[in-house]
Short mmCIF file of C-alpha atoms and ligand atoms in Angstrom, two decimals:
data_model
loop_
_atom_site.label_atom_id
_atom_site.label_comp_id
_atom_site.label_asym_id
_atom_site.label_seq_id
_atom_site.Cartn_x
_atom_site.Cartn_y
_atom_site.Cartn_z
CA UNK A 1 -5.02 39.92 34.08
CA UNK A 2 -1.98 39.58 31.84
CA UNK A 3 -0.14 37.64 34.35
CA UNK A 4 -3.34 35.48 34.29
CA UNK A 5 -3.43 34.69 30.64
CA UNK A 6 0.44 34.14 31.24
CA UNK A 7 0.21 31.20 33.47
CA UNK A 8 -2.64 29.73 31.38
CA UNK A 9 -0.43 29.88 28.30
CA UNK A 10 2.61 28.06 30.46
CA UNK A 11 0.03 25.47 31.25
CA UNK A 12 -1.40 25.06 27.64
CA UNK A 13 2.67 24.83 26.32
CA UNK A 14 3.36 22.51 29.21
CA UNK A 15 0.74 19.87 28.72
CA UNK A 16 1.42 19.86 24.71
CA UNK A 17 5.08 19.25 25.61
CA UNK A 18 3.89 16.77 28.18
CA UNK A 19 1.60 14.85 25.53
CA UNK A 20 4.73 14.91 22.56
CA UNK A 21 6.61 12.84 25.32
CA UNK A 22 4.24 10.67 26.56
CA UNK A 23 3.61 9.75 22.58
CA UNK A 24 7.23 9.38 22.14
CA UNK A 25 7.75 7.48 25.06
CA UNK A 26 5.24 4.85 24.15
CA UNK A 27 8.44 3.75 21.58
CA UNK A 28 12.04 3.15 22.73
CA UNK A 29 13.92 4.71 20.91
CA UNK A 30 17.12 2.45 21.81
CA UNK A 31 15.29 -0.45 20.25
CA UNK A 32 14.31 1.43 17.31
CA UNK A 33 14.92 -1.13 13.81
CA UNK A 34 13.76 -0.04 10.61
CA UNK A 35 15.34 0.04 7.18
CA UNK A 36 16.95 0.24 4.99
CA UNK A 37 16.09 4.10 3.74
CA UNK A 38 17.98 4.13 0.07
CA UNK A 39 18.50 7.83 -1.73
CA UNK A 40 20.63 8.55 -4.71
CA UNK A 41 21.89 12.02 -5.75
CA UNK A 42 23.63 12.04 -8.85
CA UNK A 43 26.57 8.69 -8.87
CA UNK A 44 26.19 8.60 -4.71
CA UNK A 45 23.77 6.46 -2.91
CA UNK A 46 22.69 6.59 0.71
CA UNK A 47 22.06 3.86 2.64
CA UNK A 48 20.21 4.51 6.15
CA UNK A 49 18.76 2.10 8.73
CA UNK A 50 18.69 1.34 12.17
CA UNK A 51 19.65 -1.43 14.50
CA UNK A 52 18.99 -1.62 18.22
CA UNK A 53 18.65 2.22 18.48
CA UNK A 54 21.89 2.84 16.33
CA UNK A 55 21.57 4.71 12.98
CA UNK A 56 23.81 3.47 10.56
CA UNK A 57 25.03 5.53 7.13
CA UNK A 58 26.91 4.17 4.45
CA UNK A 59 27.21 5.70 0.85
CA UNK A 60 27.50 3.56 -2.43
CA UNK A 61 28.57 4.43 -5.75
CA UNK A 62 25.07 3.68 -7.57
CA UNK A 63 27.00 1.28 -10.14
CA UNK A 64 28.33 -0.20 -6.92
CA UNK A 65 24.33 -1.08 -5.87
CA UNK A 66 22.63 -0.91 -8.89
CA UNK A 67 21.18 -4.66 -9.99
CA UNK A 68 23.45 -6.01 -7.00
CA UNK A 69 22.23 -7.27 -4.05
CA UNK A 70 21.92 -5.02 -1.15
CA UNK A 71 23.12 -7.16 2.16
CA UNK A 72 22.63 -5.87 5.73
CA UNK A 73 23.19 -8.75 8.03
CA UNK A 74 22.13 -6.84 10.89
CA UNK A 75 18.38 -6.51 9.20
CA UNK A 76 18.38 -9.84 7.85
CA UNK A 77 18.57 -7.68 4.30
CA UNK A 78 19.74 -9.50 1.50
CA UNK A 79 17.96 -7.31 -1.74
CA UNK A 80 18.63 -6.80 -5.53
CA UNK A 81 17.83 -3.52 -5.90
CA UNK A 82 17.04 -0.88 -8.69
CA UNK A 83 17.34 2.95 -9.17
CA UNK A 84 15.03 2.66 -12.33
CA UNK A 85 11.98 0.92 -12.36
CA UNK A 86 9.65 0.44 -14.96
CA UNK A 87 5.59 0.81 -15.17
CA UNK A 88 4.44 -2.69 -15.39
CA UNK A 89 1.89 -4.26 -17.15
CA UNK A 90 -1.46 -3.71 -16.28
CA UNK A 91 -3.93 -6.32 -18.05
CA UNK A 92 -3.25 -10.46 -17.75
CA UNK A 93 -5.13 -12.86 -18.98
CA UNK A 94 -4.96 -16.98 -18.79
CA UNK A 95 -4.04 -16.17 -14.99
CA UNK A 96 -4.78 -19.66 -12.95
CA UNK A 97 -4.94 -18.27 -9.62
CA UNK A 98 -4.28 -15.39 -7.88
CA UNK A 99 -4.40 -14.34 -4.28
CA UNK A 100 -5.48 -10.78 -3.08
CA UNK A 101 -4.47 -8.84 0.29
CA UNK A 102 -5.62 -5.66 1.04
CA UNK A 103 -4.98 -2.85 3.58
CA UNK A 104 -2.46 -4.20 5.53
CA UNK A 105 -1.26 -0.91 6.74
CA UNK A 106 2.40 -1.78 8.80
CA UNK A 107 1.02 -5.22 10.32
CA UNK A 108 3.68 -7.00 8.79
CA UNK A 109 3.38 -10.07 11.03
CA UNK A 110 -0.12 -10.45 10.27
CA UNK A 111 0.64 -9.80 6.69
CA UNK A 112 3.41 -12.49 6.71
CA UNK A 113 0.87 -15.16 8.53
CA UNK A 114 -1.60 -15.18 6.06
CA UNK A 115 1.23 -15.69 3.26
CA UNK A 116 2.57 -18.16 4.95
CA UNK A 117 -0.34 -20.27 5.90
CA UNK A 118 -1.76 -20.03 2.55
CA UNK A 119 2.02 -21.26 1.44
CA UNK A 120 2.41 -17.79 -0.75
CA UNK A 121 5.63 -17.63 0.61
CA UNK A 122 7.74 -20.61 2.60
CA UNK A 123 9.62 -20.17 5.95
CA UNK A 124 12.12 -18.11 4.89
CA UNK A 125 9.49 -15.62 3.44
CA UNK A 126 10.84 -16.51 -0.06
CA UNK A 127 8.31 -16.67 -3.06
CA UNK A 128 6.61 -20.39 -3.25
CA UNK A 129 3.55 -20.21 -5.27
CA UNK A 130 5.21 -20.42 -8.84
CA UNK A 131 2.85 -19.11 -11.41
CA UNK A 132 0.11 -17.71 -9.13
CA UNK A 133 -0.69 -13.70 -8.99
CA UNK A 134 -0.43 -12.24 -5.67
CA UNK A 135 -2.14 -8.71 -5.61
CA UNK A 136 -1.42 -6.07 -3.00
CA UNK A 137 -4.79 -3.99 -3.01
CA UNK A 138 -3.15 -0.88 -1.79
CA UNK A 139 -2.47 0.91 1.33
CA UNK A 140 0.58 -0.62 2.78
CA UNK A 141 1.28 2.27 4.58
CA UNK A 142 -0.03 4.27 8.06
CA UNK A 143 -1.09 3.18 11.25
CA UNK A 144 1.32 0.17 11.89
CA UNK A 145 4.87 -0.03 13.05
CA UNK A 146 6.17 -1.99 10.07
CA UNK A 147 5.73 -0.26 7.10
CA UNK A 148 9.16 -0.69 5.89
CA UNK A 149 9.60 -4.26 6.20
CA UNK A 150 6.09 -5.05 4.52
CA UNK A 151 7.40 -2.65 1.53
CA UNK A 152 10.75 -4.73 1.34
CA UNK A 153 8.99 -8.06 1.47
CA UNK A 154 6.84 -6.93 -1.65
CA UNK A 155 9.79 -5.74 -3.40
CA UNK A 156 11.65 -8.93 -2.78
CA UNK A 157 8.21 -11.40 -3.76
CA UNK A 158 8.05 -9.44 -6.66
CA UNK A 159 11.46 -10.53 -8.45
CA UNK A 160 10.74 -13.92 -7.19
CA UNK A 161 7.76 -13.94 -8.10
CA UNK A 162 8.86 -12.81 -12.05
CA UNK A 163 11.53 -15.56 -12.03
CA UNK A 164 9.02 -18.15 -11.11
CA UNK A 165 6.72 -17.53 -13.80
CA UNK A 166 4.17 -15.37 -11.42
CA UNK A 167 3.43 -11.94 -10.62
CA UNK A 168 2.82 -9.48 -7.88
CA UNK A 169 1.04 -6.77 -8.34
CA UNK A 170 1.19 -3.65 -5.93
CA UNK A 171 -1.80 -1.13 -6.47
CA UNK A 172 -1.75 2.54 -4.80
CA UNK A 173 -4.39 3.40 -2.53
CA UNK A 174 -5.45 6.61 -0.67
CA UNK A 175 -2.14 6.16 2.47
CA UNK A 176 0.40 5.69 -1.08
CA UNK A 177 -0.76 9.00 -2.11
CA UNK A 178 -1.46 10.48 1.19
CA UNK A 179 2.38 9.62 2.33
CA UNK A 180 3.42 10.83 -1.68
CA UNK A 181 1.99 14.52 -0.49
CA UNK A 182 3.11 14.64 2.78
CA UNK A 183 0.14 14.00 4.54
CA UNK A 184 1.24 12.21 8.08
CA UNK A 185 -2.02 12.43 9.61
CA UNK A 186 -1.82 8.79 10.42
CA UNK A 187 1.78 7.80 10.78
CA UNK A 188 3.10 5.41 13.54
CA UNK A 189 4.79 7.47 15.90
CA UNK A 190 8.13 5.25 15.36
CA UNK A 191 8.52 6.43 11.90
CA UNK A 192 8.26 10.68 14.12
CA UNK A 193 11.39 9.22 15.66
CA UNK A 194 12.81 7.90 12.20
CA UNK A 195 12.50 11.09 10.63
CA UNK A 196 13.80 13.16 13.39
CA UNK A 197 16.88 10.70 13.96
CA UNK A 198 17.13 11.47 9.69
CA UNK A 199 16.16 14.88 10.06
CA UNK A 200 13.66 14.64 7.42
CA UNK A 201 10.22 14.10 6.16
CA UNK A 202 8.36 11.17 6.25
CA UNK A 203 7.58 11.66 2.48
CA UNK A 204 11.12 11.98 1.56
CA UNK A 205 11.76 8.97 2.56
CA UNK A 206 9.96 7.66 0.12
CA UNK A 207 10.61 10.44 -2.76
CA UNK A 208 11.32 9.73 -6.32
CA UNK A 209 14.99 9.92 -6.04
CA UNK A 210 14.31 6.61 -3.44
CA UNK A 211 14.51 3.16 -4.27
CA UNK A 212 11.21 2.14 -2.58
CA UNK A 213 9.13 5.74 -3.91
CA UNK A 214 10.63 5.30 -7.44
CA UNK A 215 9.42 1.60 -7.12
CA UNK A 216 5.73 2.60 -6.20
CA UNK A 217 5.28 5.88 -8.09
CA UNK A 218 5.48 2.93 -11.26
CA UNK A 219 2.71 1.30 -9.60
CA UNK A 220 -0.85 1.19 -10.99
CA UNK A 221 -4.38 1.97 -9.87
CA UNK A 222 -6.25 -0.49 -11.67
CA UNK A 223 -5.43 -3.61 -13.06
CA UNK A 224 -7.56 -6.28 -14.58
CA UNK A 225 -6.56 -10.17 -14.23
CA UNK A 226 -8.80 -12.90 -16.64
CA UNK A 227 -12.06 -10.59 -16.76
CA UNK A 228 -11.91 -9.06 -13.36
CA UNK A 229 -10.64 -5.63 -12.37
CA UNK A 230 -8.86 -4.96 -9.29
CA UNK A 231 -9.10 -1.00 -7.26
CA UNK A 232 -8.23 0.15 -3.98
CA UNK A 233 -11.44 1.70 -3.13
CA UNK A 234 -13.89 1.10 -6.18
CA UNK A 235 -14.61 3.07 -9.78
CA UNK A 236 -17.82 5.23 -8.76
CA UNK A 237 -20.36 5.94 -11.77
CA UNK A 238 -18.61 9.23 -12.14
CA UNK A 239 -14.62 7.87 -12.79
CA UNK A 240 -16.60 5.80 -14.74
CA UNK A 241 -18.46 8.41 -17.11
CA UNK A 242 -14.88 10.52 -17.26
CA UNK A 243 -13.08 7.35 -17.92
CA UNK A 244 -12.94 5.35 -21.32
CA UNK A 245 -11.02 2.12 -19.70
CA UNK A 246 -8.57 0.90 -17.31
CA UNK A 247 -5.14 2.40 -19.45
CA UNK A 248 -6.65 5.88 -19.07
CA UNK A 249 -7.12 6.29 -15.13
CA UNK A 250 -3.16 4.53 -15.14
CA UNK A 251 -1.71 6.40 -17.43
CA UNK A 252 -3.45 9.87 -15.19
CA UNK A 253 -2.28 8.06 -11.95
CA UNK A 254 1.82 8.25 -14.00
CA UNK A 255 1.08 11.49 -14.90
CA UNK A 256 0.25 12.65 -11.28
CA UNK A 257 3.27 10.24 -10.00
CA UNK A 258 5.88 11.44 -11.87
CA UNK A 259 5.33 15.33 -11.21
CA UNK A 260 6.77 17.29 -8.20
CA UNK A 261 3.34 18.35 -7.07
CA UNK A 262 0.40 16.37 -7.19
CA UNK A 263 -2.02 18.77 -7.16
CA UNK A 264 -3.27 20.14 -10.44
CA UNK A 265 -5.95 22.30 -12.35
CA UNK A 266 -6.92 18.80 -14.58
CA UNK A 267 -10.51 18.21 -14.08
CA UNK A 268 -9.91 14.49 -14.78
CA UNK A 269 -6.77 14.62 -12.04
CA UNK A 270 -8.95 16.13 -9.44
CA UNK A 271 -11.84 13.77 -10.12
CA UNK A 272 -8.82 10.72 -9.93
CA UNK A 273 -7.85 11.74 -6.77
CA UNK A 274 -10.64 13.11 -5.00
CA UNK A 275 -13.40 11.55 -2.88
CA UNK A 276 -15.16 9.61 -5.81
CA UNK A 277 -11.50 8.16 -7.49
CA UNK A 278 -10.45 5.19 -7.11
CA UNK A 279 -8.31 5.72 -3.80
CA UNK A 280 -10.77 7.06 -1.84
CA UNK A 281 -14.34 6.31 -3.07
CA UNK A 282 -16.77 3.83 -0.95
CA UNK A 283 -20.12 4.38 -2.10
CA UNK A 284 -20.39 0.50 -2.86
CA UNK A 285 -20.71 -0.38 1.00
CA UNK A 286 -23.39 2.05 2.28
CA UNK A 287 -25.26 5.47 2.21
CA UNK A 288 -23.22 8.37 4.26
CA UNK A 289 -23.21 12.27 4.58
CA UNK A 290 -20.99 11.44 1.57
CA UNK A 291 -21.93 9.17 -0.22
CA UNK A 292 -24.98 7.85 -2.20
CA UNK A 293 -25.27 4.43 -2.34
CA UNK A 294 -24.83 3.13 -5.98
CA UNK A 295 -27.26 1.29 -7.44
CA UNK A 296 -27.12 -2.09 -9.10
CA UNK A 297 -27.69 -0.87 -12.49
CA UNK A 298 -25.02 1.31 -11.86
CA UNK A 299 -22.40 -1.21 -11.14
CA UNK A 300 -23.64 -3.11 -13.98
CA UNK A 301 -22.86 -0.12 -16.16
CA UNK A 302 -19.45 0.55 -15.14
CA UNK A 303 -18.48 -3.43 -14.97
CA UNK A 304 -20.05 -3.31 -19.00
CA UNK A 305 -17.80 0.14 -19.27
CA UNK A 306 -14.61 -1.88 -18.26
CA UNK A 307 -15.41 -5.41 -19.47
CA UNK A 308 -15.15 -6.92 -16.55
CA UNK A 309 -17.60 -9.52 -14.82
CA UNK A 310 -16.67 -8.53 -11.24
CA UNK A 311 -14.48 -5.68 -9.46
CA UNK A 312 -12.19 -6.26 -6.38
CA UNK A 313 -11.74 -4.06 -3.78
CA UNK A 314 -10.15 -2.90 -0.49
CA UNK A 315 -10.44 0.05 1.90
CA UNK A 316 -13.23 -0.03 3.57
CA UNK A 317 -13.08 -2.74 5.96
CA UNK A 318 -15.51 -5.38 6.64
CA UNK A 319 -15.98 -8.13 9.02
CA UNK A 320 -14.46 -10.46 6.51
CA UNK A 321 -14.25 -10.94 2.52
CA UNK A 322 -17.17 -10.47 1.01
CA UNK A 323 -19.62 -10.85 -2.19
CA UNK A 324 -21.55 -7.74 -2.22
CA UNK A 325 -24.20 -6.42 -4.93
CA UNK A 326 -24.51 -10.60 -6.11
CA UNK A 327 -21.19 -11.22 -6.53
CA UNK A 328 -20.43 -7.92 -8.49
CA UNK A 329 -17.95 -6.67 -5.97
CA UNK A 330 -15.49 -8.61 -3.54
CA UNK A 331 -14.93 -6.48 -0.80
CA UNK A 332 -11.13 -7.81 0.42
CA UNK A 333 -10.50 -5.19 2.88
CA UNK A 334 -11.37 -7.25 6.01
CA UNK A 335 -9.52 -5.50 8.90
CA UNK A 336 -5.80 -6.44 8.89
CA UNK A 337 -5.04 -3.14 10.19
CA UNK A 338 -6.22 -4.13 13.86
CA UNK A 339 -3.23 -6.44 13.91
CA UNK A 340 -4.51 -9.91 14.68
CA UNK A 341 -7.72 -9.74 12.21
CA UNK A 342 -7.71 -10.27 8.63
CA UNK A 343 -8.34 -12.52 5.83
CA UNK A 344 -7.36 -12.71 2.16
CA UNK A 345 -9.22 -13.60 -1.36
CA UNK A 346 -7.92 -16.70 -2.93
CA UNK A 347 -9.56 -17.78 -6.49
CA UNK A 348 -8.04 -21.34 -7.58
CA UNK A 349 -9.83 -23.87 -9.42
CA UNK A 350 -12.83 -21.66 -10.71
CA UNK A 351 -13.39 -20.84 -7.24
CA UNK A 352 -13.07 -18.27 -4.86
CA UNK A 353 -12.01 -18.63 -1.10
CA UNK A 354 -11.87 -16.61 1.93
CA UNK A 355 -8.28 -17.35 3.09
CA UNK A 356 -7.79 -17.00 6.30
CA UNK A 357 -4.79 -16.34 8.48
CA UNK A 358 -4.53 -20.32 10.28
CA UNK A 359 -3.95 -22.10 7.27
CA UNK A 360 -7.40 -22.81 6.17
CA UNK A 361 -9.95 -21.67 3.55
CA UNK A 362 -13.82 -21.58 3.27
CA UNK A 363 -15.29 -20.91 -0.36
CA UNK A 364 -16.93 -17.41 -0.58
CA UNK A 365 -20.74 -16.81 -0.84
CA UNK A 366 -21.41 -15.48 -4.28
CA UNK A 367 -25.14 -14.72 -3.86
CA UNK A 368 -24.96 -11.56 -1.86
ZN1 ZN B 1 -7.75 3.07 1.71
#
């Protein structure tokens, strides 16, 4: 009997070890790019990425890097960077167009098309819509391959963006805080290799004491542009009742950012990041086991709540942009995490568009 159970264990050990390497073998590790990875301790800086397979450290003296350009030939890299950012603004007004993307999730080259096409950004990927608000609706992270390089591209947009009279604004959504707490439930399996070539955690590569997780821990949940707001997943009748406005859930989110551990006690904290806050909510779209379908009125109440006319929102993915609950909520999330799907909301003119990814645009039905 016990040599019984034996061999069945050595089979059940076998076939796990079997699966890890058919996973890992799906990626080649000698053409493994990604980076850069940038950590300070104290004056020292650590520079990580990899090119062809080959992992390359080099360490800075921070006042060597700090407000300097970054350049890694080898990555095409060429970045100011910072080791302090700031929380930004949260409410514009007098904005004349802006341009949301949502849920892109490591497609970077889908991600890039639909900038491009809609001439967000020119050739070279550099910043070309001068005073025009581009807003990133959350979730950059999970499930794609290029995570990094859609995080850098952001970054860089975002100083261009500032020096050109625009804005881009980079909202968390439920994968931000998911990778923030070490929750890798949906990682590519390049970035297993990454962090076992680092030996590390994913999450510490994006810690505080990281360019790129100091960066986003500043970012906020909510924003509202003219007299629209803008959340990953929604503000569900309950954020709304513990809620008085948009500075309040932000000035939670910093709270919860800034500390070691997210997890706390706070009833308004739990109720922020649980499944009716704004990162994870989606009881706009339709009944489930979860969720109760809100009700017009209800909308109504918590648009009223945050003076807004209209909220904006990604994560659950439709078959396109869409007007939902008569033109209450725009649903942006529209499936850019399957790669070669995936449109974008565009509002020029008085008018908003669904813009796609082959340069073209097709003004967005209101009345549903
Ligand atoms: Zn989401």
């Amino acid at each position: 009997m016990k040599k019984f159970i034996f061999v069945i264990m050595l089979i059940i050990i076998l076939n796990i070890c079997s699966t890890q390497e058919i996973q890992f073998g799906k990626i080649d590790s000698t053409q493994l790019t990604d980076g850069p990875y940038i950590f300070w301790q104290g004056e020292d800086v650590f520079v990580n990425y990899f090119v062809n397979g080959e992992a390359v450290k080099k360490i800075f003296a921070i006042y060597e890097l700090d407000n300097y350009n970054l350049v890694i030939p080898e990555l095409d890299f060429d970045q100011k960077i910072h080791f302090d950012h700031k929380i930004p603004n949260d409410i514009f007004k007098d904005v004349e167009k802006f341009f949301v993307i949502s849920d892109v999730h490591g497609q970077y080259n889908q991600f890039v098309r639909i900038l491009l096409n809609n001439q967000i950004v020119d050739e070279k990927l550099n910043w070309n819509w001068q005073n025009g608000h581009l807003v990133v609706l959350g979730d950059v992270f999970d499930r794609g391959p290029q995570v990094t390089e859609s995080l850098w591209l952001i970054y860089k947009l975002e100083q261009q963006a500032e020096n050109a009279g625009g804005k881009v604004h980079v909202l968390l959504g439920n994968h931000e805080l998911m990778i923030f707490q070490n929750d890798l439930r949906y990682i590519h399996e390049k970035y297993e290799i990454v962090t076992e070539k680092l030996e590390t955690e994913y999450s510490d590569l994006f810690s505080p004491k990281t360019v790129l997780g100091n960066w986003l821990r500043t970012k906020p949940t909510i924003i509202q542009i003219n007299d629209l707001i803008f959340c990953h997943a929604g503000i569900s009748p309950e954020m709304s009742q513990n809620f008085s406005d948009l500075r309040s859930i932000n000035a939670t989110a910093n709270l919860i950012f800034r500390r070691e551990n997210l997890v706390s006690d706070d009833e308004n904290e739990k109720l922020l990041t649980g499944s009716w806050g704004a990162y994870w909510y989606r009881g706009y779209f339709m009944k489930s086991k979860k969720y109760e379908l809100i009700t017009e009125t209800e909308i109504e109440t918590i648009l009223a709540r945050f003076k807004a006319e209209k909220i904006i929102v990604g994560h659950t993915t439709q078959d396109s942009v869409l007007s939902l609950w008569n033109g209450k909520v725009i649903a942006v999330d529209s499936g850019i995490k399957y790669g070669d799907k995936g449109e974008a909301l565009l509002w020029q003119d008085g008018t908003f568009y669904r813009a796609f990814a082959q340069n073209s645009k097709k003004k967005l039905d209101l009345k549903h």
